[in-house]
Coordinates of C-alpha atoms in Angstrom, one line a residue:
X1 CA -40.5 12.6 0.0
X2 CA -39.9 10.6 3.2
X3 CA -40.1 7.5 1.3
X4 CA -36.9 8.8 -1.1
X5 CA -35.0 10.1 1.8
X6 CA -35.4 6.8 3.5
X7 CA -34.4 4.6 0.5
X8 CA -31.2 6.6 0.0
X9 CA -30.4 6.6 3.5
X10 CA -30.6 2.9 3.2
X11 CA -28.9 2.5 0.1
X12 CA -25.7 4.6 1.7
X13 CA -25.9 2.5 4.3
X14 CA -25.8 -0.8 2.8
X15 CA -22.8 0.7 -0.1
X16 CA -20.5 1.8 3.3
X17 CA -21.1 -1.4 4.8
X18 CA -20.5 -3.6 1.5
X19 CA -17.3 -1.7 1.2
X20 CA -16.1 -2.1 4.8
X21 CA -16.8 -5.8 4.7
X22 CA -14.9 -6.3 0.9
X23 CA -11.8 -4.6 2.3
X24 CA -11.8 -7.3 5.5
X25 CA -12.4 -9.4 3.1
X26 CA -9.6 -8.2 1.1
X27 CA -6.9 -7.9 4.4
X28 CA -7.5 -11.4 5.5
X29 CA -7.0 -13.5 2.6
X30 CA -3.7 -11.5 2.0
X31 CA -3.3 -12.2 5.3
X32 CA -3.5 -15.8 4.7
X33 CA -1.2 -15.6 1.9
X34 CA 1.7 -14.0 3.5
X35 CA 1.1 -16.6 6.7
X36 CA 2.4 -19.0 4.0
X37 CA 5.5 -17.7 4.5
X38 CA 6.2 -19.0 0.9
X39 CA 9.1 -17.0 -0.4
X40 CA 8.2 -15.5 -4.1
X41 CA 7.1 -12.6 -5.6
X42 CA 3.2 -13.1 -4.8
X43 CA 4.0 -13.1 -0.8
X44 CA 6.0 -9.5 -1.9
X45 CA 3.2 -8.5 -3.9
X46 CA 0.4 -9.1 -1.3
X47 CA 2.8 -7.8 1.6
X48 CA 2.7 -4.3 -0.3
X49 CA -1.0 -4.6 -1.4
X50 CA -1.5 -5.0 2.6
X51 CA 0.3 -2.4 3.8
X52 CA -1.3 -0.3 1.1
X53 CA -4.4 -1.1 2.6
X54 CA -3.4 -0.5 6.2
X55 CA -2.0 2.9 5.5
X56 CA -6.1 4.1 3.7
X57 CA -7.3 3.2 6.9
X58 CA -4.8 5.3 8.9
X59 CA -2.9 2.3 10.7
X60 CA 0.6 3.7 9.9
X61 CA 2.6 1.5 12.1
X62 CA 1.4 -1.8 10.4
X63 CA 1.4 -0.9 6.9
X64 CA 5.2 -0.3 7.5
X65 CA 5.5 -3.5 9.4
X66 CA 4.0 -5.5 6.3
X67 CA 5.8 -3.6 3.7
X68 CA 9.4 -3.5 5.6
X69 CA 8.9 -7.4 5.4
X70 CA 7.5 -7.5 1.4
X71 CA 10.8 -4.7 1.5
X72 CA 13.0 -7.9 2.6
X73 CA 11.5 -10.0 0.5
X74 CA 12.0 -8.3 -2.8
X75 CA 15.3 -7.7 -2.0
X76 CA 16.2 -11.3 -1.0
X77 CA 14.3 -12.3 -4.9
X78 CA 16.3 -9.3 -6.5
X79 CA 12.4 -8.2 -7.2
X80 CA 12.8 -4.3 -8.4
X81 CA 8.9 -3.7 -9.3
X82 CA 8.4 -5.2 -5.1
X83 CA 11.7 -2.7 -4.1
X84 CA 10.2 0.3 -6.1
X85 CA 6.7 0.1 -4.5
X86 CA 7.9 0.0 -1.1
X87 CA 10.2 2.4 -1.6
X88 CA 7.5 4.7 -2.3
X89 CA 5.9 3.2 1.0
X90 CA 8.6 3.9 3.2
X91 CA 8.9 7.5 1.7
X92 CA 4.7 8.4 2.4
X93 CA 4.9 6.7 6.0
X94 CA 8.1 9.5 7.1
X95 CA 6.3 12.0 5.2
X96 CA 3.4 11.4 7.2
X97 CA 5.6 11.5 10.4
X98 CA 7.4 14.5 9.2
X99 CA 10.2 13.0 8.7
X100 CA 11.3 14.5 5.6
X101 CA 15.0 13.7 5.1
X102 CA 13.9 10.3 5.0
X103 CA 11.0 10.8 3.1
X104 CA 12.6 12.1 0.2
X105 CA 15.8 9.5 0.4
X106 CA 13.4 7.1 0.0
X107 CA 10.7 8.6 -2.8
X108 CA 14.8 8.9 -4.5
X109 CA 15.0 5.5 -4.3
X110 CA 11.8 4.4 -5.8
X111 CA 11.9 7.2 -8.8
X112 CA 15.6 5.3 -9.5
X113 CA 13.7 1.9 -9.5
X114 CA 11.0 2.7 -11.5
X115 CA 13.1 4.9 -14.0
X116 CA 15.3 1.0 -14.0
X117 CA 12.0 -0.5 -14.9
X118 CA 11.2 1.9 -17.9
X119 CA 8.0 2.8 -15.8
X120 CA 7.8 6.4 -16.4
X121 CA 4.1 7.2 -15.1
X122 CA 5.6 6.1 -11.6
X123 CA 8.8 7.6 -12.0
X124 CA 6.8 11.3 -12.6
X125 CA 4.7 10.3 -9.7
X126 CA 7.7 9.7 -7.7
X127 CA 9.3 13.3 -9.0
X128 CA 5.2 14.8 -7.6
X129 CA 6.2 13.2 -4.2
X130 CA 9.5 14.8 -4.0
X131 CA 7.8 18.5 -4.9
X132 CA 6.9 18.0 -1.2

């Protein structure tokens, strides 16, 4: 019985640490790709993937940073899809700081993007975020 409680003790271990280490892995080489500074739709995409990631692990304050500048960047490259999802960014970062007004401008803003894109799965998702 020990023996089983010990090999799944070890096994939790080593899946917790795997997953830590893949998500570094995952920051820093979108990291590296927005350091580019190369100004396309990939840098936009990877700016939102990074904030995404920023805001799972609770660090509010730089997942806005990183998606206010994928944010600029889609709007410089007219890039809706980029607009949309950071829309939605902005809206879940002033939700989480109460700030609802904004919140809900801003989930307003993506729904009317991604209704522009014909995506309606994230257009009902964005109508779910303005039910708060």
């Amino acid at each position: 019985m020990k023996l089983i409680r010990k090999t799944a003790f070890f096994i939790l271990l080593f899946s917790i640490s795997t997953t830590l280490f893949s998500q570094k892995t995952k920051m820093d080489s979108l990291l590296k790709i927005i350091q580019r500074k190369a100004i396309d739709t990939n840098t936009a995409k990877c700016g939102y993937s990074l904030s995404s990631l920023y805001m799972e692990k609770g660090m509010v304050d730089s997942g806005f940073k990183y998606s206010s500048k994928s944010y600029a960047l889609s709007k410089q490259l007219k890039f809706t899809r980029g607009l949309a999802v950071n829309s939605n960014i902005f809206g879940q970062v002033y939700k989480y700081q109460g700030n609802l007004d904004s919140a809900v401008f801003y989930f307003t803003q993506a729904k009317q993007y991604y209704k522009f894109l014909k995506d309606t799965a994230r257009e009902a998702g964005m109508l779910n975020n303005l039910g708060v």
